[in-house]
Short mmCIF file of C-alpha atoms in Angstrom, two decimals:
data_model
loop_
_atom_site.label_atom_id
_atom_site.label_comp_id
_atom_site.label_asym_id
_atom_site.label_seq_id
_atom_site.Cartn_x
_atom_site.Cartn_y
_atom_site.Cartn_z
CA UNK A 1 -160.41 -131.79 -0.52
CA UNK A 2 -158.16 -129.89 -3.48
CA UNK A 3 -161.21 -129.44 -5.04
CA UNK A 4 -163.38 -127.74 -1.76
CA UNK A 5 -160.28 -125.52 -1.94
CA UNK A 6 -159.81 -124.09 -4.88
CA UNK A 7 -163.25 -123.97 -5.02
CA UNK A 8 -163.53 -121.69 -1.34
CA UNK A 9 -160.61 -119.64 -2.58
CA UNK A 10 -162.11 -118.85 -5.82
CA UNK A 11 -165.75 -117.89 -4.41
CA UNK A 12 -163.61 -115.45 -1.97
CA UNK A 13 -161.86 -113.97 -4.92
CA UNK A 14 -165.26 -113.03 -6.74
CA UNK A 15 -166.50 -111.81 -3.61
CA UNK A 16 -163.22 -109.31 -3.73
CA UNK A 17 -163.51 -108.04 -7.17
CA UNK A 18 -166.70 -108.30 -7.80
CA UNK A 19 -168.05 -106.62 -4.29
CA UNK A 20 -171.35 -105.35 -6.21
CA UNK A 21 -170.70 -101.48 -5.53
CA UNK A 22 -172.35 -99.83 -8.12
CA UNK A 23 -169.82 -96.61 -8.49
CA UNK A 24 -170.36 -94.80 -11.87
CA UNK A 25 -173.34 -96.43 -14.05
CA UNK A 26 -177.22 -96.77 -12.98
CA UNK A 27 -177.85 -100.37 -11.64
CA UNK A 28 -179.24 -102.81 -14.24
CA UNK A 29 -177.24 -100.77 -16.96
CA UNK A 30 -174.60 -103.26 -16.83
CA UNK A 31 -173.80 -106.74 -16.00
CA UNK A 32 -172.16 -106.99 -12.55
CA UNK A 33 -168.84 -107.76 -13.77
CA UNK A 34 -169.23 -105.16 -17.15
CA UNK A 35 -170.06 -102.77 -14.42
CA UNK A 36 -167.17 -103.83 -11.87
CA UNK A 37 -164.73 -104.09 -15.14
CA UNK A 38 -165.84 -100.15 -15.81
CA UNK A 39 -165.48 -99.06 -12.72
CA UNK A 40 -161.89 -99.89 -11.79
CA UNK A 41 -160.89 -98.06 -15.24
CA UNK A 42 -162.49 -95.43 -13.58
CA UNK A 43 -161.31 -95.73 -10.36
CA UNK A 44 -157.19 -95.48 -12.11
CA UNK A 45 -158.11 -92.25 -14.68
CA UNK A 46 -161.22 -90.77 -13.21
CA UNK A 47 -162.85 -91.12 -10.15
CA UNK A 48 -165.92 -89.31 -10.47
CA UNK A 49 -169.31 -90.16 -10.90
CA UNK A 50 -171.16 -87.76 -13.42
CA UNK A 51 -174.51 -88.08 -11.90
CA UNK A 52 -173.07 -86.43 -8.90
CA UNK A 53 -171.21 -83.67 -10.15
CA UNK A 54 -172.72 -80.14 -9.98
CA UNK A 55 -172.15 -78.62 -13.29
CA UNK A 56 -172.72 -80.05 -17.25
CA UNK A 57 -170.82 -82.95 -18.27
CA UNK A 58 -169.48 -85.64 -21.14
CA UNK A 59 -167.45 -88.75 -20.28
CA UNK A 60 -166.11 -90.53 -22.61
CA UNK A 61 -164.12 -93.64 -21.72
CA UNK A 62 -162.20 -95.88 -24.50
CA UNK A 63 -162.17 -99.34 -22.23
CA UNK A 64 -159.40 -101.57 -24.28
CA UNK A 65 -159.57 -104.86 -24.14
CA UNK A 66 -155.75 -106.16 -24.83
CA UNK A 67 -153.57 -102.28 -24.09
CA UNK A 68 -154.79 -99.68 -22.42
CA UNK A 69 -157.56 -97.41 -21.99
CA UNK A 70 -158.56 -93.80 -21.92
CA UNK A 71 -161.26 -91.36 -20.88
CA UNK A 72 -161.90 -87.56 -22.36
CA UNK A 73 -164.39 -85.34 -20.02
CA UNK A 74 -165.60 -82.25 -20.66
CA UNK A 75 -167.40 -80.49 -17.53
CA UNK A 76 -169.10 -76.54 -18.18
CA UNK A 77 -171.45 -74.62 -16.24
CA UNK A 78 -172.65 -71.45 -18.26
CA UNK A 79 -169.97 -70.70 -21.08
CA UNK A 80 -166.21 -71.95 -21.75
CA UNK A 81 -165.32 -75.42 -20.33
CA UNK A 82 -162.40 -77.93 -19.34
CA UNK A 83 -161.67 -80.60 -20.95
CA UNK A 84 -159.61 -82.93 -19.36
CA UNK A 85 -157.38 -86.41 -20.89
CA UNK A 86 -156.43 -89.41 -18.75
CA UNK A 87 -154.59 -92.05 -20.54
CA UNK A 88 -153.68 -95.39 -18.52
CA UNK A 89 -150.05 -96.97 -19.07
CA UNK A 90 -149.83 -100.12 -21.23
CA UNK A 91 -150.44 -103.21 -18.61
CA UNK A 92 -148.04 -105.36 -20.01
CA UNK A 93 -145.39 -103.21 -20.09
CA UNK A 94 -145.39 -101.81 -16.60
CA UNK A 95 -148.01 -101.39 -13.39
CA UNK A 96 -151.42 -100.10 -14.43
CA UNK A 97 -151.05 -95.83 -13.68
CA UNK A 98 -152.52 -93.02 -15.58
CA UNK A 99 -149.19 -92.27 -18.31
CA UNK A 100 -150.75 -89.28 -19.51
CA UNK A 101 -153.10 -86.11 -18.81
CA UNK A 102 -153.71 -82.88 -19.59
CA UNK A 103 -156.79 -80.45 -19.77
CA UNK A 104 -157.28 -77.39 -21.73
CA UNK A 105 -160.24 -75.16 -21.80
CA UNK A 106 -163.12 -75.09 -24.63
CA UNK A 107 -165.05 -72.43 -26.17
CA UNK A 108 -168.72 -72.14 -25.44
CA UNK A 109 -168.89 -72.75 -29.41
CA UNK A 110 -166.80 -75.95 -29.14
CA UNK A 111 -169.25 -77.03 -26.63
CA UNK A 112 -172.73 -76.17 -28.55
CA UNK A 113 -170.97 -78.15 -31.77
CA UNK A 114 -170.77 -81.14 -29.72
CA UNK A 115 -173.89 -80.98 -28.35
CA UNK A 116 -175.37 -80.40 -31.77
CA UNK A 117 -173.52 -83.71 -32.32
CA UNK A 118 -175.33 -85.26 -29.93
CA UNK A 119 -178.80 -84.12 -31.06
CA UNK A 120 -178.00 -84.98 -34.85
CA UNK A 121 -177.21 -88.33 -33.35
CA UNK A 122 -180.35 -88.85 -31.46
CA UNK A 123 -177.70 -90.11 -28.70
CA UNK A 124 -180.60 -89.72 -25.71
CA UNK A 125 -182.88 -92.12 -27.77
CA UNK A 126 -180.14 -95.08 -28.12
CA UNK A 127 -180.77 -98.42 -25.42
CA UNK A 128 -177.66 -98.05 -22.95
CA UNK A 129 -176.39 -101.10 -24.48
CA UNK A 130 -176.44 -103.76 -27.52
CA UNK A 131 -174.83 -106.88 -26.25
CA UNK A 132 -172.47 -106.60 -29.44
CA UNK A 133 -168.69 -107.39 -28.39
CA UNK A 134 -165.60 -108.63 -29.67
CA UNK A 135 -161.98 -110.03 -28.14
CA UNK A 136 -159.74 -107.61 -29.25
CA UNK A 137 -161.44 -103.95 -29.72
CA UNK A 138 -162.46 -101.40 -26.84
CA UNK A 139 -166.22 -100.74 -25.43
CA UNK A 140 -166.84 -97.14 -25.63
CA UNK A 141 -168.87 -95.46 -23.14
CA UNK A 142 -170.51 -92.23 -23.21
CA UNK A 143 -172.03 -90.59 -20.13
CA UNK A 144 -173.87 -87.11 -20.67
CA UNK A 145 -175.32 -85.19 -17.48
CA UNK A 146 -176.95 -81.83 -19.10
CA UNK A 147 -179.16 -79.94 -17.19
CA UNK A 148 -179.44 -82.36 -13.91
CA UNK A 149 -180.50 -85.20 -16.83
CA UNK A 150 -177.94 -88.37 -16.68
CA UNK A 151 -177.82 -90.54 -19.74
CA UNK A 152 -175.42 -93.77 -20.56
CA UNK A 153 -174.76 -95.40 -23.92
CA UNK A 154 -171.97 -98.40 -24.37
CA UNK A 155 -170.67 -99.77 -27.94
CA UNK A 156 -168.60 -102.17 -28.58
CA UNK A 157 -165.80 -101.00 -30.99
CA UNK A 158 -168.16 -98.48 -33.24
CA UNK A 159 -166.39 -97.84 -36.92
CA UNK A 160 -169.31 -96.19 -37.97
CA UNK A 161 -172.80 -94.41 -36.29
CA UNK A 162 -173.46 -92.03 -33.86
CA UNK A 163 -170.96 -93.18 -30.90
CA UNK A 164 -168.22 -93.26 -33.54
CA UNK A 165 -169.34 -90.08 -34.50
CA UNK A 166 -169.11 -88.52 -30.88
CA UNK A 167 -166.17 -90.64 -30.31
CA UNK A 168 -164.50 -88.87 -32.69
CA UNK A 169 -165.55 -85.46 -32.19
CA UNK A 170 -164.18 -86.08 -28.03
CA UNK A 171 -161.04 -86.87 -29.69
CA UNK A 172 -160.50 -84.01 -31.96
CA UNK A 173 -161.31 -82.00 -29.27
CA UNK A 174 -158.78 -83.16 -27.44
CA UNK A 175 -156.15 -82.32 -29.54
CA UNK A 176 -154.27 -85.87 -28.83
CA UNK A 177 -155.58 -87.50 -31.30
CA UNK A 178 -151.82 -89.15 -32.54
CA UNK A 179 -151.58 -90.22 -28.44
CA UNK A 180 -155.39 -91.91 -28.19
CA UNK A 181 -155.63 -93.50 -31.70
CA UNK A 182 -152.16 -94.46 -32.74
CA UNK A 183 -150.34 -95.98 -29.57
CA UNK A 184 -153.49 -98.11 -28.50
CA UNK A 185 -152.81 -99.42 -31.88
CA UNK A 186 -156.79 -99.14 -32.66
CA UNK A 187 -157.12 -97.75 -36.55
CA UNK A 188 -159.33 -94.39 -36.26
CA UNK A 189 -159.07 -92.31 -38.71
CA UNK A 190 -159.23 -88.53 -38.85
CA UNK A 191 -162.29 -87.16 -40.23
CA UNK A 192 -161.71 -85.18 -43.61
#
């Protein structure tokens, strides 16, 4: 009877986390519980889903496994742009609630560099996913929507390659570098 239970109370559990809403990411880009996992980041720092949005847009979200987690967007229409930071609190150290954010605008320039990154990368050729992961590290997640066009591409920890390399530029960008890198205790370092 313990066993019918715990068994009951578990399936209902599943059934409330994992409700199978598909908020932010295409279905079949994810695993159900990747996609659920993503979503309530999302939900906390920034609830918006890119492929709805009227204007141009880059997401990127840093989704830590062990601290916390962060997301950079930039959103633009014809020239300068805002680029907004949402960093969550640390969950062990106190309820999960967005610690930090700012935005500040960006030069039409600052924008076409990044997009050249982008293009240098090849980022709209690259599968959404690799299936490479890790226990302690962060899955970054890229979202582009440019010119009504949505595109998705999740790593797993990248120290090197084109979603490091975009990683990285979002980050400079945002001018927090010393806040993103340094207190989520994940070793990035600054490009020379």
């Amino acid at each position: 009877m313990k066993k019918k239970i715990c068994l009951l109370l578990t399936l209902l559990i599943s059934l409330e986390l994992y409700s199978g809403d598909i908020k932010y990411f295409p279905e079949n880009v994810f695993s159900q519980f990747e996609n659920e996992w993503y979503s309530k980041i999302l939900d906390l720092l920034d609830p918006v889903n890119i492929q709805d949005i009227e204007c141009n847009a880059i997401r990127f979200s840093c989704i830590e496994s062990m601290t916390r987690s962060y997301v950079i967007k930039l959103t633009w229409t014809d020239d300068n742009g805002i680029l907004e930071v949402f960093t969550e609190s640390f969950p062990l150290e106190e309820e999960h609630k967005i610690s930090f954010q700012k935005a500040i605008i960006i030069t039409k320039k600052d924008i076409e560099s990044l997009l050249e990154v982008l293009s240098a990368c090849n980022f709209y050729d690259q599968p959404p996913t690799d299936k490479n992961n890790g226990r302690d590290g962060a899955y970054w997640i890229i979202e582009t929507k440019i010119d009504n066009e949505y595109k998705v591409v999740c790593r797993w920890s990248p120290k090197s390659g084109f979603m490091y390399e975009i990683g990285n530029k979002m980050i400079d960008m945002s001018q927090e570098r010393d806040r993103l890198v340094l207190k989520s205790k994940r070793i990035i370092p600054k490009k020379k």
